[in-house]
mmCIF file of C-alpha atoms in Angstrom:
data_model
loop_
_atom_site.group_PDB
_atom_site.id
_atom_site.type_symbol
_atom_site.label_atom_id
_atom_site.label_comp_id
_atom_site.label_asym_id
_atom_site.label_seq_id
_atom_site.Cartn_x
_atom_site.Cartn_y
_atom_site.Cartn_z
ATOM 1 C CA MET A 1 43.624 22.150 14.614
ATOM 2 C CA LYS A 2 45.688 18.441 14.520
ATOM 3 C CA LEU A 3 42.184 17.035 16.297
ATOM 4 C CA PHE A 4 39.876 18.327 13.865
ATOM 5 C CA PHE A 5 42.034 17.547 11.153
ATOM 6 C CA TYR A 6 42.416 13.696 13.107
ATOM 7 C CA LEU A 7 38.197 13.700 13.205
ATOM 8 C CA ALA A 8 37.363 14.658 9.640
ATOM 9 C CA LEU A 9 40.064 11.773 8.609
ATOM 10 C CA ILE A 10 37.972 9.180 10.003
ATOM 11 C CA MET A 11 34.425 10.449 10.025
ATOM 12 C CA PRO A 12 32.194 10.457 6.486
ATOM 13 C CA VAL A 13 31.987 14.833 5.397
ATOM 14 C CA THR A 14 28.444 14.306 5.433
ATOM 15 C CA PHE A 15 28.224 13.589 9.810
ATOM 16 C CA LEU A 16 30.498 16.483 9.944
ATOM 17 C CA ALA A 17 27.916 18.443 8.001
ATOM 18 C CA GLN A 18 25.621 21.005 9.566
ATOM 19 C CA THR A 19 22.327 20.274 10.541
ATOM 20 C CA LYS A 20 19.464 22.170 9.096
ATOM 21 C CA ALA A 21 16.367 20.674 10.659
ATOM 22 C CA THR A 22 15.767 17.971 13.047
ATOM 23 C CA ILE A 23 12.568 15.705 12.125
ATOM 24 C CA ILE A 24 11.814 13.548 15.820
ATOM 25 C CA ILE A 25 9.003 10.657 14.999
ATOM 26 C CA GLU A 26 7.431 9.582 18.224
ATOM 27 C CA ASN A 27 6.038 6.002 18.333
ATOM 28 C CA ASN A 28 3.420 6.408 21.907
ATOM 29 C CA SER A 29 1.873 2.972 21.232
ATOM 30 C CA ASN A 30 2.870 -0.447 22.679
ATOM 31 C CA ILE A 31 3.913 -1.556 19.388
ATOM 32 C CA ASP A 32 7.531 -1.619 17.478
ATOM 33 C CA ARG A 33 7.269 0.082 13.821
ATOM 34 C CA LYS A 34 9.389 -1.494 12.369
ATOM 35 C CA LYS A 35 10.236 -0.478 8.594
ATOM 36 C CA THR A 36 7.720 1.963 8.557
ATOM 37 C CA VAL A 37 7.325 4.602 6.293
ATOM 38 C CA VAL A 38 7.086 7.807 7.347
ATOM 39 C CA THR A 39 5.215 11.255 6.209
ATOM 40 C CA VAL A 40 7.068 14.600 6.852
ATOM 41 C CA ASN A 41 5.300 17.808 5.542
ATOM 42 C CA TRP A 42 7.649 19.166 3.049
ATOM 43 C CA LYS A 43 6.294 22.852 4.180
ATOM 44 C CA ASN A 44 7.145 22.401 7.890
ATOM 45 C CA ILE A 45 10.903 21.905 6.500
ATOM 46 C CA LEU A 46 10.585 24.723 4.245
ATOM 47 C CA GLU A 47 10.307 26.923 7.356
ATOM 48 C CA ARG A 48 13.393 25.515 9.516
ATOM 49 C CA TYR A 49 15.233 25.332 6.064
ATOM 50 C CA PRO A 50 14.023 27.734 3.105
ATOM 51 C CA LYS A 51 17.141 27.056 0.792
ATOM 52 C CA ILE A 52 17.401 23.448 1.009
ATOM 53 C CA ASP A 53 18.649 21.512 -2.604
ATOM 54 C CA THR A 54 16.360 18.850 -3.373
ATOM 55 C CA SER A 55 19.283 17.684 -5.418
ATOM 56 C CA ASN A 56 21.863 17.659 -2.672
ATOM 57 C CA PHE A 57 20.337 17.084 1.046
ATOM 58 C CA VAL A 58 20.580 13.927 3.057
ATOM 59 C CA VAL A 59 18.540 13.127 6.564
ATOM 60 C CA ILE A 60 21.005 11.296 8.982
ATOM 61 C CA ASN A 61 19.745 8.569 11.582
ATOM 62 C CA SER A 62 21.088 10.674 14.864
ATOM 63 C CA LYS A 63 21.860 7.539 16.962
ATOM 64 C CA THR A 64 23.260 4.888 13.661
ATOM 65 C CA LYS A 65 24.908 7.854 11.735
ATOM 66 C CA LYS A 66 23.687 6.542 8.764
ATOM 67 C CA GLN A 67 21.960 7.988 5.789
ATOM 68 C CA VAL A 68 17.886 7.139 5.855
ATOM 69 C CA ALA A 69 16.402 6.342 2.276
ATOM 70 C CA TYR A 70 13.864 8.598 1.466
ATOM 71 C CA GLN A 71 11.608 9.642 -1.092
ATOM 72 C CA LEU A 72 9.868 13.639 -2.381
ATOM 73 C CA GLU A 73 6.434 12.761 -2.555
ATOM 74 C CA HIS A 74 4.601 15.040 -5.110
ATOM 75 C CA GLN A 75 0.993 13.393 -5.109
ATOM 76 C CA ASN A 76 0.868 14.316 -8.814
ATOM 77 C CA SER A 77 1.510 18.245 -8.140
ATOM 78 C CA SER A 78 4.434 19.936 -10.093
ATOM 79 C CA SER A 79 5.675 21.018 -6.440
ATOM 80 C CA ILE A 80 7.007 18.545 -3.178
ATOM 81 C CA GLN A 81 4.192 17.734 -0.715
ATOM 82 C CA ASN A 82 6.123 15.457 1.664
ATOM 83 C CA VAL A 83 9.114 13.779 2.216
ATOM 84 C CA LEU A 84 8.789 10.309 2.940
ATOM 85 C CA VAL A 85 11.448 7.900 5.076
ATOM 86 C CA GLN A 86 11.483 4.424 6.035
ATOM 87 C CA VAL A 87 12.359 4.229 9.904
ATOM 88 C CA ASP A 88 12.289 1.875 12.896
ATOM 89 C CA VAL A 89 10.675 2.840 15.519
ATOM 90 C CA LYS A 90 10.263 1.011 18.866
ATOM 91 C CA ALA A 91 7.341 0.953 21.352
ATOM 92 C CA LYS A 92 6.841 4.195 23.682
ATOM 93 C CA SER A 93 10.073 5.890 22.296
ATOM 94 C CA LYS A 94 11.206 8.701 19.996
ATOM 95 C CA LEU A 95 13.799 8.840 16.961
ATOM 96 C CA THR A 96 15.469 11.510 15.813
ATOM 97 C CA LEU A 97 16.800 12.452 12.254
ATOM 98 C CA TYR A 98 18.784 15.461 11.009
ATOM 99 C CA ILE A 99 18.471 16.970 7.310
ATOM 100 C CA GLN A 100 21.641 18.162 6.667
ATOM 101 C CA GLU A 101 23.807 19.101 3.444
ATOM 102 C CA GLY A 102 25.394 16.234 1.542
ATOM 103 C CA LYS A 103 24.775 13.653 -2.119
ATOM 104 C CA PRO A 104 22.368 11.613 -0.521
ATOM 105 C CA GLU A 105 23.428 7.598 -1.663
ATOM 106 C CA ILE A 106 20.719 5.538 -4.458
ATOM 107 C CA PHE A 107 18.198 4.003 -2.442
ATOM 108 C CA THR A 108 17.043 0.481 -3.456
ATOM 109 C CA VAL A 109 13.293 0.786 -4.943
ATOM 110 C CA LYS A 110 11.052 -1.108 -3.073
ATOM 111 C CA THR A 111 7.848 0.116 -4.843
ATOM 112 C CA TYR A 112 6.869 0.285 -8.496
ATOM 113 C CA ALA A 113 3.518 0.707 -9.815
ATOM 114 C CA ARG A 114 2.735 0.305 -13.785
ATOM 115 C CA TYR A 115 0.218 0.317 -16.325
ATOM 116 C CA VAL A 116 0.982 -2.239 -18.897
ATOM 117 C CA PRO A 117 -0.767 -1.740 -22.413
ATOM 118 C CA GLU A 118 1.189 -5.794 -23.666
ATOM 119 C CA ARG A 119 -1.138 -7.315 -21.328
ATOM 120 C CA LYS A 120 -5.117 -6.352 -22.154
ATOM 121 C CA ASP A 121 -4.465 -3.067 -19.678
ATOM 122 C CA ASP A 122 -3.703 -4.648 -16.476
ATOM 123 C CA PHE A 123 -2.558 -2.519 -14.090
ATOM 124 C CA ALA A 124 -0.172 -4.124 -11.250
ATOM 125 C CA TRP A 125 1.825 -2.572 -8.355
ATOM 126 C CA GLU A 126 4.298 -4.397 -5.945
ATOM 127 C CA ASN A 127 6.951 -3.377 -2.857
ATOM 128 C CA ASP A 128 9.405 -5.528 -1.677
ATOM 129 C CA GLN A 129 7.040 -8.150 0.029
ATOM 130 C CA ILE A 130 4.058 -9.277 -2.162
ATOM 131 C CA ALA A 131 2.275 -7.850 -5.596
ATOM 132 C CA PHE A 132 -1.386 -7.104 -7.169
ATOM 133 C CA ARG A 133 -3.101 -6.236 -10.579
ATOM 134 C CA THR A 134 -6.012 -5.286 -11.881
ATOM 135 C CA TYR A 135 -7.978 -5.662 -14.930
ATOM 136 C CA GLY A 136 -8.525 -2.997 -17.503
ATOM 137 C CA LYS A 137 -11.392 -2.111 -20.392
ATOM 138 C CA ALA A 138 -9.275 -4.666 -23.084
ATOM 139 C CA ILE A 139 -10.790 -7.887 -21.039
ATOM 140 C CA GLU A 140 -13.974 -7.074 -20.774
ATOM 141 C CA GLY A 141 -16.322 -9.448 -22.073
ATOM 142 C CA SER A 142 -13.469 -12.444 -22.035
ATOM 143 C CA ASN A 143 -13.489 -15.414 -20.058
ATOM 144 C CA GLU A 144 -11.021 -13.677 -18.236
ATOM 145 C CA ASP A 145 -12.431 -10.994 -16.856
ATOM 146 C CA ALA A 146 -12.267 -10.662 -12.910
ATOM 147 C CA TYR A 147 -14.124 -8.001 -11.276
ATOM 148 C CA GLY A 148 -11.546 -8.291 -8.099
ATOM 149 C CA PHE A 149 -7.798 -7.002 -7.015
ATOM 150 C CA ASP A 150 -5.692 -10.296 -8.031
ATOM 151 C CA VAL A 151 -2.700 -11.181 -6.244
ATOM 152 C CA TRP A 152 0.933 -11.923 -7.388
ATOM 153 C CA VAL A 153 2.929 -13.682 -4.760
ATOM 154 C CA LYS A 154 6.986 -13.216 -4.203
ATOM 155 C CA ARG A 155 9.266 -14.220 -2.158
ATOM 156 C CA THR A 156 12.024 -11.829 -3.143
ATOM 157 C CA ASN A 157 12.819 -8.221 -1.796
ATOM 158 C CA LYS A 158 13.666 -6.857 -6.120
ATOM 159 C CA MET A 159 10.838 -5.411 -8.152
ATOM 160 C CA ILE A 160 9.583 -8.823 -10.674
ATOM 161 C CA ILE A 161 6.381 -7.145 -12.255
ATOM 162 C CA ASN A 162 8.344 -6.459 -15.481
ATOM 163 C CA GLU A 163 10.304 -9.377 -15.508
ATOM 164 C CA ARG A 164 7.029 -11.397 -15.261
ATOM 165 C CA TYR A 165 5.612 -9.786 -17.992
ATOM 166 C CA LYS A 166 8.127 -10.128 -20.538
ATOM 167 C CA LEU A 167 7.953 -13.821 -19.908
ATOM 168 C CA ALA A 168 4.644 -14.344 -20.290
ATOM 169 C CA ASP A 169 4.757 -16.957 -17.815
ATOM 170 C CA TYR A 170 3.801 -15.839 -14.464
ATOM 171 C CA HIS A 171 1.849 -19.062 -13.603
ATOM 172 C CA THR A 172 4.817 -20.618 -12.643
ATOM 173 C CA ASP A 173 7.414 -20.425 -9.792
ATOM 174 C CA HIS A 174 10.439 -19.856 -11.775
ATOM 175 C CA GLY A 175 11.952 -18.951 -7.993
ATOM 176 C CA ASP A 176 10.713 -15.841 -6.668
ATOM 177 C CA GLY A 177 6.853 -16.787 -6.583
ATOM 178 C CA LEU A 178 3.716 -16.606 -9.331
ATOM 179 C CA ASP A 179 0.692 -15.733 -10.375
ATOM 180 C CA TYR A 180 -1.554 -18.544 -8.675
ATOM 181 C CA TYR A 181 -4.080 -16.263 -6.534
ATOM 182 C CA GLN A 182 -7.959 -16.957 -8.495
ATOM 183 C CA VAL A 183 -10.221 -13.643 -8.317
ATOM 184 C CA GLY A 184 -12.900 -15.115 -10.748
ATOM 185 C CA HIS A 185 -16.381 -13.002 -10.310
ATOM 186 C CA THR A 186 -16.318 -11.723 -7.078
ATOM 187 C CA LEU A 187 -14.099 -8.801 -5.399
ATOM 188 C CA GLY A 188 -10.720 -11.089 -4.644
ATOM 189 C CA ALA A 189 -8.050 -9.514 -2.218
ATOM 190 C CA GLY A 190 -10.139 -6.804 -0.812
ATOM 191 C CA ASN A 191 -11.642 -4.884 -3.894
ATOM 192 C CA MET A 192 -14.799 -3.033 -2.839
ATOM 193 C CA ALA A 193 -18.321 -2.184 -4.650
ATOM 194 C CA PRO A 194 -21.796 -0.372 -3.761
ATOM 195 C CA TYR A 195 -24.255 -3.161 -2.116
ATOM 196 C CA VAL A 196 -27.644 -2.376 -3.285
ATOM 197 C CA LYS A 197 -31.147 -4.378 -2.219
ATOM 198 C CA ASP A 198 -28.919 -6.876 -0.785
ATOM 199 C CA THR A 199 -26.519 -7.135 -4.284
ATOM 200 C CA ILE A 200 -22.840 -6.423 -4.810
ATOM 201 C CA ARG A 201 -23.284 -3.693 -7.880
ATOM 202 C CA TYR A 202 -19.884 -4.834 -9.556
ATOM 203 C CA SER A 203 -18.593 -1.670 -12.323
ATOM 204 C CA ALA A 204 -16.451 -2.534 -15.407
ATOM 205 C CA ASN A 205 -13.626 -2.588 -14.610
ATOM 206 C CA TYR A 206 -11.440 0.373 -14.660
ATOM 207 C CA HIS A 207 -11.273 2.796 -17.522
ATOM 208 C CA GLN A 208 -8.231 5.579 -17.298
ATOM 209 C CA TRP A 209 -5.395 5.263 -14.958
ATOM 210 C CA LYS A 210 -3.018 8.212 -13.621
ATOM 211 C CA VAL A 211 -0.041 7.471 -11.754
ATOM 212 C CA LEU A 212 0.793 10.287 -8.866
ATOM 213 C CA ASP A 213 4.551 8.693 -7.385
ATOM 214 C CA ASN A 214 6.468 6.303 -8.232
ATOM 215 C CA GLY A 215 8.622 4.712 -5.811
ATOM 216 C CA PRO A 216 11.331 4.124 -4.252
ATOM 217 C CA LEU A 217 9.296 4.428 -0.545
ATOM 218 C CA ARG A 218 5.627 4.771 -2.174
ATOM 219 C CA SER A 219 3.463 4.706 -5.004
ATOM 220 C CA THR A 220 0.057 5.733 -5.713
ATOM 221 C CA PHE A 221 -1.573 5.584 -8.676
ATOM 222 C CA GLN A 222 -5.591 6.315 -9.710
ATOM 223 C CA LEU A 223 -8.094 4.238 -11.385
ATOM 224 C CA ILE A 224 -10.658 5.918 -13.026
ATOM 225 C CA TYR A 225 -14.293 3.682 -13.646
ATOM 226 C CA ASP A 226 -16.926 5.259 -15.454
ATOM 227 C CA GLU A 227 -20.556 5.644 -14.909
ATOM 228 C CA TRP A 228 -22.448 2.480 -13.941
ATOM 229 C CA ASN A 229 -25.701 1.409 -12.598
ATOM 230 C CA ALA A 230 -25.494 0.300 -9.179
ATOM 231 C CA GLY A 231 -29.097 -1.067 -8.659
ATOM 232 C CA GLY A 232 -31.052 2.365 -9.892
ATOM 233 C CA ILE A 233 -27.896 4.061 -8.892
ATOM 234 C CA LYS A 234 -25.972 5.947 -11.184
ATOM 235 C CA VAL A 235 -22.491 5.947 -9.981
ATOM 236 C CA ASN A 236 -18.759 7.125 -10.808
ATOM 237 C CA ALA A 237 -15.606 6.058 -8.471
ATOM 238 C CA VAL A 238 -12.249 7.000 -8.855
ATOM 239 C CA LYS A 239 -10.076 4.849 -6.477
ATOM 240 C CA THR A 240 -6.510 6.171 -5.667
ATOM 241 C CA ILE A 241 -4.232 3.043 -4.310
ATOM 242 C CA SER A 242 -1.163 3.495 -2.264
ATOM 243 C CA LEU A 243 1.591 0.957 -1.411
ATOM 244 C CA ASP A 244 4.710 1.600 0.886
ATOM 245 C CA ALA A 245 7.549 -0.005 1.405
ATOM 246 C CA GLY A 246 7.655 -3.137 3.980
ATOM 247 C CA SER A 247 3.967 -3.517 3.750
ATOM 248 C CA GLN A 248 2.036 -5.937 2.721
ATOM 249 C CA LEU A 249 -1.590 -4.082 2.680
ATOM 250 C CA SER A 250 -1.710 -0.707 0.073
ATOM 251 C CA ARG A 251 -4.118 1.915 1.469
ATOM 252 C CA ILE A 252 -7.245 2.464 -0.979
ATOM 253 C CA GLU A 253 -9.261 5.856 -0.933
ATOM 254 C CA ASN A 254 -12.204 5.657 -2.851
ATOM 255 C CA ILE A 255 -14.352 8.240 -4.073
ATOM 256 C CA TYR A 256 -17.700 7.359 -5.323
ATOM 257 C CA SER A 257 -20.181 10.156 -6.763
ATOM 258 C CA TYR A 258 -23.554 9.544 -7.269
ATOM 259 C CA ASP A 259 -26.924 12.132 -8.679
ATOM 260 C CA ASP A 260 -28.964 11.115 -6.300
ATOM 261 C CA ASP A 261 -29.410 12.718 -3.213
ATOM 262 C CA LYS A 262 -26.378 13.720 -1.968
ATOM 263 C CA SER A 263 -26.955 13.142 1.145
ATOM 264 C CA MET A 264 -28.014 9.409 1.173
ATOM 265 C CA SER A 265 -25.658 7.097 2.423
ATOM 266 C CA LEU A 266 -24.486 4.486 -0.503
ATOM 267 C CA PRO A 267 -24.172 0.964 1.198
ATOM 268 C CA VAL A 268 -20.374 -0.487 0.347
ATOM 269 C CA VAL A 269 -19.030 -3.638 0.501
ATOM 270 C CA VAL A 270 -15.424 -5.103 0.586
ATOM 271 C CA GLY A 271 -14.658 -8.994 -0.276
ATOM 272 C CA ILE A 272 -12.210 -11.773 0.113
ATOM 273 C CA SER A 273 -12.837 -14.378 -2.758
ATOM 274 C CA LYS A 274 -13.176 -17.783 -0.941
ATOM 275 C CA ARG A 275 -12.291 -20.588 -1.585
ATOM 276 C CA PRO A 276 -14.518 -24.529 -1.482
ATOM 277 C CA ALA A 277 -11.763 -26.250 0.678
ATOM 278 C CA ALA A 278 -11.884 -25.165 4.523
ATOM 279 C CA GLY A 279 -9.390 -22.303 5.525
ATOM 280 C CA ASN A 280 -8.959 -20.177 8.299
ATOM 281 C CA ILE A 281 -11.073 -16.875 8.920
ATOM 282 C CA LEU A 282 -11.429 -13.932 10.715
ATOM 283 C CA LEU A 283 -13.998 -11.807 11.364
ATOM 284 C CA ASN A 284 -13.813 -9.056 13.619
ATOM 285 C CA GLU A 285 -16.735 -6.406 12.783
ATOM 286 C CA GLN A 286 -15.800 -4.157 15.909
ATOM 287 C CA GLN A 287 -12.441 -3.608 14.664
ATOM 288 C CA GLY A 288 -13.224 -3.700 10.688
ATOM 289 C CA ILE A 289 -10.531 -6.465 10.285
ATOM 290 C CA MET A 290 -11.570 -9.517 7.685
ATOM 291 C CA GLY A 291 -8.806 -11.908 7.728
ATOM 292 C CA TYR A 292 -8.015 -15.426 5.498
ATOM 293 C CA TRP A 293 -6.187 -17.989 5.627
ATOM 294 C CA GLU A 294 -6.794 -20.028 2.549
ATOM 295 C CA PRO A 295 -6.234 -23.894 1.907
ATOM 296 C CA THR A 296 -3.179 -24.821 0.971
ATOM 297 C CA PHE A 297 -2.741 -25.083 -3.000
ATOM 298 C CA GLU A 298 -0.457 -28.349 -3.089
ATOM 299 C CA LYS A 299 3.221 -26.936 -4.653
ATOM 300 C CA ASN A 300 1.972 -23.452 -4.256
ATOM 301 C CA GLY A 301 1.746 -22.644 -0.750
ATOM 302 C CA THR A 302 -0.931 -20.907 1.234
ATOM 303 C CA THR A 303 -2.217 -17.086 0.149
ATOM 304 C CA ALA A 304 -3.441 -14.817 2.937
ATOM 305 C CA ILE A 305 -5.583 -12.115 2.378
ATOM 306 C CA GLY A 306 -6.693 -8.923 4.690
ATOM 307 C CA SER A 307 -8.728 -5.976 4.399
ATOM 308 C CA ILE A 308 -8.977 -3.387 6.767
ATOM 309 C CA LEU A 309 -11.949 -0.490 7.411
ATOM 310 C CA THR A 310 -11.251 2.716 8.880
ATOM 311 C CA THR A 311 -14.840 3.408 8.991
ATOM 312 C CA PRO A 312 -17.671 1.996 11.115
ATOM 313 C CA THR A 313 -18.400 -2.131 10.122
ATOM 314 C CA THR A 314 -22.136 -2.658 10.052
ATOM 315 C CA ASN A 315 -21.643 -6.241 8.866
ATOM 316 C CA MET A 316 -19.490 -9.324 8.040
ATOM 317 C CA TRP A 317 -20.459 -12.318 6.731
ATOM 318 C CA ILE A 318 -19.450 -15.334 4.619
ATOM 319 C CA ASP A 319 -21.295 -16.705 1.543
ATOM 320 C CA LYS A 320 -20.997 -19.317 -1.248
ATOM 321 C CA THR A 321 -18.284 -17.000 -3.306
ATOM 322 C CA GLN A 322 -16.688 -15.039 -0.338
ATOM 323 C CA LEU A 323 -15.849 -12.857 2.780
ATOM 324 C CA LEU A 324 -17.701 -9.711 2.879
ATOM 325 C CA ALA A 325 -17.470 -6.312 5.199
ATOM 326 C CA LYS A 326 -20.302 -3.698 4.630
ATOM 327 C CA THR A 327 -19.774 0.041 5.408
ATOM 328 C CA THR A 328 -21.657 3.230 4.382
ATOM 329 C CA ILE A 329 -20.554 5.890 2.411
ATOM 330 C CA LYS A 330 -21.919 9.676 1.226
ATOM 331 C CA SER A 331 -20.849 10.545 -2.625
ATOM 332 C CA THR A 332 -18.124 13.054 -3.044
ATOM 333 C CA GLU A 333 -16.069 12.035 0.462
ATOM 334 C CA PRO A 334 -13.163 9.873 0.611
ATOM 335 C CA VAL A 335 -13.704 6.532 2.237
ATOM 336 C CA VAL A 336 -9.943 4.718 3.228
ATOM 337 C CA TYR A 337 -9.232 1.143 4.287
ATOM 338 C CA TYR A 338 -7.008 -1.186 3.359
ATOM 339 C CA THR A 339 -6.416 -4.461 1.663
ATOM 340 C CA GLY A 340 -3.477 -6.739 0.878
ATOM 341 C CA ALA A 341 -2.008 -10.265 1.455
ATOM 342 C CA ALA A 342 1.178 -12.564 2.109
ATOM 343 C CA TRP A 343 2.833 -16.081 1.328
ATOM 344 C CA ASP A 344 3.805 -18.448 3.527
ATOM 345 C CA LYS A 345 6.814 -19.720 1.107
ATOM 346 C CA ALA A 346 7.490 -15.914 1.570
ATOM 347 C CA GLY A 347 8.959 -17.428 4.999
ATOM 348 C CA LYS A 348 7.605 -14.360 7.109
ATOM 349 C CA ILE A 349 4.375 -15.362 7.261
ATOM 350 C CA THR A 350 3.928 -18.995 7.698
ATOM 351 C CA ASP A 351 0.736 -19.931 9.508
ATOM 352 C CA ALA A 352 -3.013 -18.132 10.377
ATOM 353 C CA LYS A 353 -1.869 -17.076 13.842
ATOM 354 C CA LYS A 354 0.902 -15.040 12.671
ATOM 355 C CA TRP A 355 -1.237 -13.708 9.702
ATOM 356 C CA PHE A 356 -4.055 -12.540 12.280
ATOM 357 C CA GLN A 357 -1.933 -11.114 14.337
ATOM 358 C CA TYR A 358 -0.397 -8.993 11.955
ATOM 359 C CA LEU A 359 -3.579 -7.397 10.617
ATOM 360 C CA GLU A 360 -4.442 -7.090 14.545
ATOM 361 C CA ASN A 361 -1.279 -4.768 14.406
ATOM 362 C CA PHE A 362 -1.548 -3.092 11.435
ATOM 363 C CA SER A 363 -5.204 -1.929 12.812
ATOM 364 C CA LEU A 364 -4.037 -0.786 15.809
ATOM 365 C CA GLU A 365 -0.851 1.439 14.123
ATOM 366 C CA ILE A 366 -3.344 2.777 11.698
ATOM 367 C CA LYS A 367 -5.200 3.571 15.054
ATOM 368 C CA ASN A 368 -1.917 5.134 17.129
ATOM 369 C CA PRO A 369 0.277 6.987 14.080
ATOM 370 C CA LEU A 370 3.467 8.343 14.792
ATOM 371 C CA LEU A 371 3.582 11.503 15.603
ATOM 372 C CA VAL A 372 5.817 14.420 13.538
ATOM 373 C CA SER A 373 7.020 17.093 14.296
ATOM 374 C CA ILE A 374 10.197 19.818 13.040
ATOM 375 C CA LYS A 375 13.281 21.328 14.861
#
């Protein structure tokens, strides 16, 4: 009895709690997975822990005995769909997590997304590494209009979107980064568009939006585009974009629908804006990896852009204004790819070699997902 009392004094109450369910995360690849957000099916947890109190449980790392940050993911549903956890898993190893009763810590917000009506219908999203925005209806037809994704480089792990819009001076580096990326009439940092009759068929900007989840570990939202004429084909599009904590790349799931023969394949391209000055370029058609280390912009540093396709790439090439990767889709069938950016002044990815290696490793991680089981 005295021994138990002594242990209770030196050990947090959480670790004395009874484990209600065990999550095993297995990494069978040769790549260490660092700060990776892992999706755990909520129904599988309920099977092991049917009386779980969603406001009173913790996830514990079996080795460190510390709480693991988690998020309840709803995917725009009233019910929980998944639990997201951010973990490190070394190559060829397993990680065990315990679900127990207890009061969760307040987790740092590492992702954020929102509609920005005060700035001409922008939609912006960010994580602890990088930030992006795209454009809405209000900017159409103006000299500011742009078709692609914009990048806001940052060198802080704090969320900066709200502060930058509040300052209304985001083209100046106030110590945490800035917006100096140029989109123009290109697909910018990896947007996608139909490619019909050897021509990119840009849509108008998004006209509707919906936030599905918003941090702390993953933010997901939808952008809805009105019907447009894509070289004689009337097309609608819904783009579901998610960004995980720790990642340089967003996951993009696009659904194009059209009234023509639905068995017909529609060519589409992912594009990256190219600068007039020389930069370093990676076009790996076989692996579907397209990377660009831009020329340095004087005092603002160097931005890196990259896209990874998960569907077969039929061609990659460079034209006067952008790098392009072509694939095909069918009406109402989702097409998934990843696109994003990095900044050398953030101090993490500081040259083209490191950026291209990051993209290649990311591609391997997509092809070798972590295995998750519940006991």
